[in-house]
Amino acid sequence: MPLEPVPMGGYALTENAPLATRNTLHVQARAHLLAELHDASKLPELLAFPAVRAQPLLVLGEGSNLLLTRDFPGTVLAMLTHGVQVEEEGDVTRIAVAAGERWDDFVRWSLGQGFAGLENLIAIPGTVGAAPVQNIGAYGTEVAEFVESVEAWDVHEHRIAVIGNAECAFGYRQSRFKREPGRYIVTAVRFALPRHRPLRLDYAGMHEELARLGVDTPAPYHVAEAVVRMRGRKLPDPAVIGNAGSFFKNPIVDAERAAALKATHPELPAWPQPNGQVKLSAAWMIDRCGLKGSRQGDVGISNRHALVVVNHGYATGPELWAFAQHVMATVEAAFGVRLEPEPVIV
Ligand code: EPU
């Protein structure tokens, strides 16, 4: 049998490491130091290294929500921890998952084990640890609904913190972890998953997709299959063309502003929020500006979905960021609405 070397001591360090294969926009950037962590219990030891302590830190999962505009001058911490722990308790099961597990692997595993709830969140790139940071959401569901607590290393307090759902301060593509960048390193997420739960079928296109599948009484795995098909048509595969999913958040504006925009643009999709504000479709506005499928050199907007900034080949981080800012300026000039990028911009 061939020998497969494994990193000793729970982590591996590499100086001047390339990051192009570690970000889904395929930006060619380097890390001054790359720390690949396989054992979360070694995190304090790793962070105590003088070379690590003295420099900025960037935590990396699959790099699917990241735009690197320069080489990273500090330590890039790649979370490669694995493992799942299940605690059955009545109708709800608690499942602790290591931060480095792939989100989609966990979703498929949960469906295979007969748990309900994550079917609408299938096929989202990224890791379990990153899921609560940006509160991933799709097809009418957000991960926040299933997070019981997040285990994270508190960089300020030098200890592991267990942060309950309410303290995570989840919002649309928002959380405490995103609001306090640099403070927490997520090491594991504890989910509470039911065996039975009413399906979320109200998202536009879901009923039609289930009908195409010939399903009238859907189960969670039918919904998952419908989502896989809808996503596959709309979102380019990062393995084929560099992208970070939605590059812009759907902007949330007050009701008067939304009403004024609807008066001049009746077809603008708008979703009222529980607090009275209104979420607007950024994709529609970008599309309406004629930017969908547009291209400048190797940077562009996907011809499949107007929210997706793509790297057609060798676009640099600064080129991608300049193009994204051009999109934001064009939408602001046309609609008076300022878009915000969704990925972390480094
Ligand atoms: N639309 C256009 N042109 C397009 C695409 C969409 O005009 O090219 C309009 C259509 O009217 C469509 C509406 O925008 O009905 C909404 O489009 P879609 O259903 O694709 O949803 P989205 O608001 O653009 C959000 C998430 C996606 C998630 C989908 C499905 C954000 C920033 N994005 O997109 O999440 O998959 O809903 O639930 O909230 C991601 O975050 O990376 C991501 C892909």
Coordinates of C-alpha atoms and ligand atoms in Angstrom, one line a residue:
M1 CA 0.0 0.0 0.0
P2 CA 1.4 3.5 -0.8
L3 CA 2.3 5.6 2.1
E4 CA 0.0 8.6 2.5
P5 CA 1.7 11.3 4.6
V6 CA -0.6 13.0 7.0
P7 CA 0.2 16.3 8.7
M8 CA 1.6 15.9 12.2
G9 CA 0.4 17.9 15.1
G10 CA -3.1 18.7 13.7
Y11 CA -2.0 21.4 11.3
A12 CA 0.4 22.2 8.5
L13 CA 2.1 25.5 7.7
T14 CA 3.2 26.7 4.3
E15 CA 4.9 30.0 3.6
N16 CA 4.0 32.1 0.5
A17 CA 1.2 29.7 -0.4
P18 CA -0.9 30.1 -3.6
L19 CA -4.6 30.7 -3.0
A20 CA -6.0 30.4 -6.6
T21 CA -7.5 26.9 -6.0
R22 CA -8.8 28.0 -2.6
N23 CA -11.2 30.7 -3.8
T24 CA -14.1 30.0 -6.2
L25 CA -13.5 33.3 -8.1
H26 CA -10.1 31.7 -9.0
V27 CA -8.2 34.8 -8.2
Q28 CA -4.4 34.4 -8.3
A29 CA -3.3 35.6 -4.9
R30 CA -0.9 34.3 -2.2
A31 CA -0.9 34.0 1.5
H32 CA 2.2 35.1 3.5
L33 CA 1.4 32.0 5.6
L34 CA -1.1 29.3 5.1
A35 CA -2.2 27.2 8.1
E36 CA -4.2 24.1 7.3
L37 CA -6.0 23.0 10.5
H38 CA -7.2 19.4 10.8
D39 CA -7.7 19.3 14.5
A40 CA -9.7 22.1 16.2
S41 CA -8.2 21.4 19.6
K42 CA -4.9 22.6 18.2
L43 CA -6.2 26.0 17.3
P44 CA -5.0 27.8 20.5
E45 CA -1.5 26.3 20.0
L46 CA -1.5 27.5 16.4
L47 CA -2.7 31.0 17.2
A48 CA 0.0 31.3 19.9
F49 CA 2.8 31.1 17.3
P50 CA 4.6 34.5 17.3
A51 CA 4.5 34.5 13.5
V52 CA 0.7 33.9 13.5
R53 CA -0.1 36.2 16.5
A54 CA 1.7 39.2 15.0
Q55 CA -0.2 39.2 11.7
P56 CA -3.7 39.6 10.4
L57 CA -5.8 36.4 10.1
L58 CA -8.2 35.3 7.4
V59 CA -10.4 32.2 8.1
L60 CA -11.1 30.3 4.9
G61 CA -13.6 27.5 4.3
E62 CA -14.0 26.7 0.6
G63 CA -13.4 30.4 -0.4
S64 CA -16.9 30.5 -2.1
N65 CA -17.8 33.9 -0.6
L66 CA -14.5 35.7 -0.9
L67 CA -12.9 38.3 -3.3
L68 CA -9.1 38.6 -2.8
T69 CA -8.0 42.0 -4.2
R70 CA -4.4 41.5 -3.1
D71 CA -2.0 39.0 -1.6
F72 CA -2.8 38.3 2.1
P73 CA -0.1 39.8 4.3
G74 CA -0.9 37.5 7.3
T75 CA -2.1 34.0 8.0
V76 CA -4.8 32.3 6.0
L77 CA -6.4 29.7 8.3
A78 CA -7.9 26.9 6.2
M79 CA -10.5 25.0 8.3
L80 CA -10.2 21.3 7.3
T81 CA -11.7 19.8 10.4
H82 CA -14.2 16.9 9.9
G83 CA -16.7 15.0 12.0
V84 CA -20.4 14.8 12.9
Q85 CA -21.8 13.9 16.3
V86 CA -25.5 13.0 16.7
E87 CA -27.6 13.3 19.9
E88 CA -31.1 11.9 19.5
E89 CA -33.6 13.5 21.9
G90 CA -37.3 13.2 21.4
D91 CA -38.6 14.7 18.1
V92 CA -35.6 16.9 17.5
T93 CA -32.1 15.6 17.0
R94 CA -29.0 17.7 17.8
I95 CA -26.2 17.3 15.4
A96 CA -22.8 18.9 16.0
V97 CA -20.8 19.3 12.8
A98 CA -17.1 20.3 12.4
A99 CA -16.6 23.6 10.7
G100 CA -14.5 22.2 7.8
E101 CA -17.2 19.8 6.6
R102 CA -18.7 20.7 3.2
W103 CA -22.1 22.3 3.7
D104 CA -23.6 20.3 0.8
D105 CA -22.2 17.0 2.1
F106 CA -23.9 17.7 5.4
V107 CA -27.2 18.6 3.7
R108 CA -27.2 15.4 1.7
W109 CA -26.2 13.3 4.7
S110 CA -29.0 14.8 6.8
L111 CA -31.6 14.0 4.1
G112 CA -30.2 10.5 3.7
Q113 CA -30.6 10.1 7.5
G114 CA -34.3 11.1 7.2
F115 CA -34.0 14.6 8.7
A116 CA -36.2 17.3 7.3
G117 CA -35.5 21.0 7.0
L118 CA -32.3 21.5 4.9
E119 CA -33.8 20.4 1.6
N120 CA -34.1 24.0 0.3
L121 CA -30.5 24.7 1.2
I122 CA -29.0 21.9 -0.9
A123 CA -26.2 22.5 -3.4
I124 CA -24.9 25.7 -1.8
P125 CA -21.1 25.8 -2.0
G126 CA -19.0 26.4 1.1
T127 CA -18.3 24.9 4.5
V128 CA -20.5 24.2 7.6
G129 CA -18.4 26.8 9.5
A130 CA -19.1 29.5 7.0
A131 CA -22.9 28.8 6.9
P132 CA -23.9 30.8 10.0
V133 CA -21.4 33.6 9.3
Q134 CA -23.3 34.8 6.3
N135 CA -26.6 33.0 7.3
I136 CA -26.8 31.2 4.0
G137 CA -30.3 31.2 2.5
A138 CA -32.1 30.0 -0.5
Y139 CA -35.6 29.1 -1.8
G140 CA -37.4 30.6 1.2
T141 CA -35.2 29.1 4.0
E142 CA -32.2 30.4 6.0
V143 CA -29.8 28.3 8.0
A144 CA -30.5 30.4 11.1
E145 CA -33.8 28.4 11.5
F146 CA -31.8 25.2 12.3
V147 CA -28.8 26.5 14.2
E148 CA -29.0 25.8 17.9
S149 CA -25.6 27.1 18.8
V150 CA -22.2 28.0 17.2
E151 CA -18.9 26.9 18.8
A152 CA -16.2 29.4 18.1
W153 CA -12.8 30.5 19.3
D154 CA -13.1 34.0 20.8
V155 CA -10.0 35.7 19.6
H156 CA -10.5 38.6 22.2
E157 CA -11.1 36.4 25.2
H158 CA -8.8 33.5 24.2
R159 CA -11.4 30.8 24.9
I160 CA -14.0 28.7 23.2
A161 CA -17.4 30.3 23.3
V162 CA -20.7 28.5 22.7
I163 CA -23.0 31.1 21.2
G164 CA -26.7 30.4 21.3
N165 CA -29.0 31.1 18.3
A166 CA -30.4 34.3 19.8
E167 CA -26.9 35.7 20.5
C168 CA -25.9 34.9 16.9
A169 CA -28.0 38.0 15.9
F170 CA -28.9 36.4 12.5
G171 CA -30.4 38.6 9.8
Y172 CA -30.6 38.5 6.0
R173 CA -27.0 37.4 5.0
Q174 CA -26.0 38.8 8.4
S175 CA -24.8 37.6 11.8
R176 CA -22.8 38.6 14.8
F177 CA -19.8 36.8 13.2
K178 CA -20.0 39.0 10.2
R179 CA -20.7 42.2 12.2
E180 CA -17.6 41.6 14.3
P181 CA -15.0 40.5 11.8
G182 CA -11.9 39.0 13.3
R183 CA -13.5 38.2 16.6
Y184 CA -14.7 34.6 16.2
I185 CA -13.3 31.5 14.5
V186 CA -16.1 29.1 14.1
T187 CA -15.0 25.6 15.0
A188 CA -18.3 23.7 15.0
V189 CA -22.0 24.3 14.5
R190 CA -24.7 22.5 16.4
F191 CA -28.0 22.0 14.5
A192 CA -31.4 21.0 15.7
L193 CA -33.2 19.0 13.0
P194 CA -36.6 17.5 13.1
R195 CA -37.7 14.3 11.4
H196 CA -40.9 15.9 10.2
R197 CA -41.6 19.5 9.2
P198 CA -44.0 21.2 6.8
L199 CA -42.2 21.8 3.4
R200 CA -41.4 25.3 2.2
L201 CA -42.8 25.3 -1.3
D202 CA -43.8 28.9 -1.7
Y203 CA -40.7 30.1 -3.6
A204 CA -41.3 31.2 -7.2
G205 CA -40.9 28.3 -9.5
M206 CA -41.0 25.5 -6.9
H207 CA -44.5 24.2 -7.7
E208 CA -43.7 24.2 -11.4
E209 CA -40.4 22.3 -10.9
L210 CA -42.1 19.7 -8.7
A211 CA -44.8 19.3 -11.4
R212 CA -42.1 18.8 -14.0
L213 CA -40.7 16.0 -11.8
G214 CA -44.2 14.5 -11.8
V215 CA -44.5 14.8 -8.0
D216 CA -47.8 15.7 -6.4
T217 CA -47.1 14.8 -2.7
P218 CA -43.5 16.0 -2.3
A219 CA -41.1 14.6 0.4
P220 CA -38.0 16.6 1.4
Y221 CA -35.8 14.7 -1.1
H222 CA -38.2 15.8 -4.0
V223 CA -37.8 19.4 -2.9
A224 CA -34.1 18.9 -2.8
E225 CA -34.1 17.6 -6.3
A226 CA -36.3 20.5 -7.5
V227 CA -33.8 23.0 -5.9
V228 CA -30.8 21.2 -7.5
R229 CA -32.4 21.6 -10.9
M230 CA -33.4 25.2 -10.4
R231 CA -30.0 26.2 -9.1
G232 CA -28.3 24.2 -11.9
R233 CA -30.1 26.2 -14.6
K234 CA -29.5 29.6 -12.9
L235 CA -26.1 29.5 -11.2
P236 CA -22.9 28.8 -13.0
D237 CA -20.7 26.0 -11.5
P238 CA -17.6 27.5 -10.0
A239 CA -15.6 24.5 -11.1
V240 CA -16.4 25.5 -14.7
I241 CA -16.4 29.3 -14.4
G242 CA -15.1 31.3 -11.5
N243 CA -17.8 32.9 -9.4
A244 CA -18.9 33.5 -5.8
G245 CA -22.7 32.9 -6.2
S246 CA -24.7 36.1 -5.7
F247 CA -22.1 38.9 -5.7
F248 CA -24.7 41.5 -4.4
K249 CA -27.2 41.3 -1.6
N250 CA -30.8 42.2 -2.3
P251 CA -31.1 45.7 -0.9
I252 CA -33.6 46.4 1.9
V253 CA -35.3 49.8 1.8
D254 CA -38.1 51.5 3.7
A255 CA -41.7 51.1 2.5
E256 CA -42.0 54.7 1.0
R257 CA -38.8 54.3 -1.1
A258 CA -40.1 50.9 -2.3
A259 CA -43.5 52.3 -3.2
A260 CA -41.9 55.2 -5.2
L261 CA -39.7 52.7 -7.1
K262 CA -42.7 50.4 -7.8
A263 CA -44.6 53.4 -9.2
T264 CA -41.9 54.0 -11.8
H265 CA -40.9 50.3 -12.2
P266 CA -44.0 48.2 -11.6
E267 CA -42.3 44.9 -12.5
L268 CA -39.5 45.3 -10.0
P269 CA -39.7 42.2 -7.7
A270 CA -40.2 43.4 -4.1
W271 CA -40.7 41.3 -0.9
P272 CA -42.1 43.0 2.2
Q273 CA -40.2 42.1 5.3
P274 CA -41.6 41.4 8.8
N275 CA -40.4 44.8 10.1
G276 CA -42.2 46.8 7.4
Q277 CA -39.2 47.3 5.2
V278 CA -39.0 45.9 1.6
K279 CA -36.4 43.8 0.0
L280 CA -35.8 44.5 -3.7
S281 CA -34.4 42.3 -6.4
A282 CA -30.9 43.4 -7.1
A283 CA -30.8 40.9 -10.0
W284 CA -33.7 42.6 -11.7
M285 CA -32.1 46.0 -11.4
I286 CA -28.8 44.8 -12.8
D287 CA -30.6 43.0 -15.6
R288 CA -32.6 46.1 -16.4
C289 CA -29.4 48.1 -16.7
G290 CA -28.4 45.8 -19.5
L291 CA -25.5 44.3 -17.6
K292 CA -26.5 40.7 -17.6
G293 CA -24.0 38.8 -19.8
S294 CA -21.8 41.9 -20.2
R295 CA -18.0 41.5 -20.1
Q296 CA -14.9 43.6 -19.7
G297 CA -11.8 41.6 -20.5
D298 CA -12.1 38.5 -18.3
V299 CA -14.6 39.9 -15.9
G300 CA -18.3 39.9 -16.4
I301 CA -21.9 39.2 -15.2
S302 CA -23.1 35.7 -15.9
N303 CA -25.5 35.4 -18.8
R304 CA -27.6 33.0 -16.6
H305 CA -28.1 35.2 -13.5
A306 CA -27.6 38.9 -13.2
L307 CA -26.4 38.7 -9.5
V308 CA -23.4 36.6 -10.4
V309 CA -20.0 38.2 -11.2
V310 CA -17.9 35.8 -13.2
N311 CA -14.2 35.4 -13.9
H312 CA -13.9 34.1 -17.5
G313 CA -10.2 33.3 -17.2
Y314 CA -7.5 35.3 -15.6
A315 CA -9.2 38.3 -14.1
T316 CA -7.3 39.8 -11.2
G317 CA -8.9 40.7 -7.8
P318 CA -8.6 44.4 -8.5
E319 CA -10.3 43.9 -12.0
L320 CA -13.2 42.0 -10.4
W321 CA -13.6 44.6 -7.7
A322 CA -13.5 47.5 -10.2
F323 CA -16.1 45.8 -12.3
A324 CA -18.4 45.1 -9.3
Q325 CA -18.1 48.8 -8.3
H326 CA -19.1 49.7 -11.9
V327 CA -22.2 47.6 -11.6
M328 CA -23.0 49.2 -8.2
A329 CA -22.5 52.7 -9.7
T330 CA -24.7 51.9 -12.7
V331 CA -27.6 50.6 -10.6
E332 CA -27.3 53.6 -8.2
A333 CA -27.5 56.0 -11.1
A334 CA -30.5 54.2 -12.6
F335 CA -32.5 53.4 -9.4
G336 CA -31.0 55.5 -6.6
V337 CA -30.3 52.3 -4.7
R338 CA -26.9 51.4 -3.4
L339 CA -26.1 47.7 -3.7
E340 CA -23.8 46.0 -1.2
P341 CA -21.4 43.2 -2.1
E342 CA -22.2 39.9 -0.5
P343 CA -18.7 38.2 -0.4
V344 CA -16.0 39.2 2.0
I345 CA -13.7 41.6 0.1
V346 CA -10.1 41.3 1.2
Ligands
EPU1 N1 -34.1 38.2 -12.0 C1 -33.8 39.0 -13.1 N2 -32.7 38.6 -13.8 C2 -31.9 37.6 -13.5 C3 -32.2 36.8 -12.4 C4 -33.3 37.2 -11.6 O1 -34.5 39.9 -13.4 O2 -30.9 37.4 -14.2 C5 -35.3 38.6 -11.1 C6 -36.5 37.7 -11.5 O3 -37.6 38.5 -11.4 C7 -36.5 36.7 -10.3 C8 -36.0 37.6 -9.2 O4 -35.0 38.4 -9.8 O5 -37.8 36.3 -10.1 C9 -35.4 36.7 -8.1 O6 -34.3 35.9 -8.7 P1 -33.9 34.5 -7.9 O7 -35.1 33.7 -7.6 O8 -32.8 33.9 -8.7 O9 -33.4 35.1 -6.5 P2 -32.3 36.2 -6.1 O10 -33.0 37.1 -5.2 O11 -31.7 36.8 -7.3 C10 -31.5 34.9 -4.0 C11 -30.2 34.6 -3.3 C12 -29.6 33.4 -3.9 C13 -30.6 32.2 -3.9 C14 -31.9 32.6 -4.6 C15 -32.9 31.6 -4.5 C16 -29.4 36.7 -2.5 C17 -28.3 37.7 -2.6 N3 -29.3 35.7 -3.4 O12 -31.2 35.4 -5.3 O13 -28.5 33.0 -3.1 O14 -30.0 31.0 -4.5 O15 -32.4 33.8 -4.0 O16 -33.5 31.5 -3.2 O17 -30.2 36.8 -1.6 C18 -26.1 33.4 -2.9 O18 -26.3 34.0 -1.9 O19 -24.9 33.2 -3.3 C19 -27.2 32.9 -3.7 C20 -27.0 32.3 -4.9

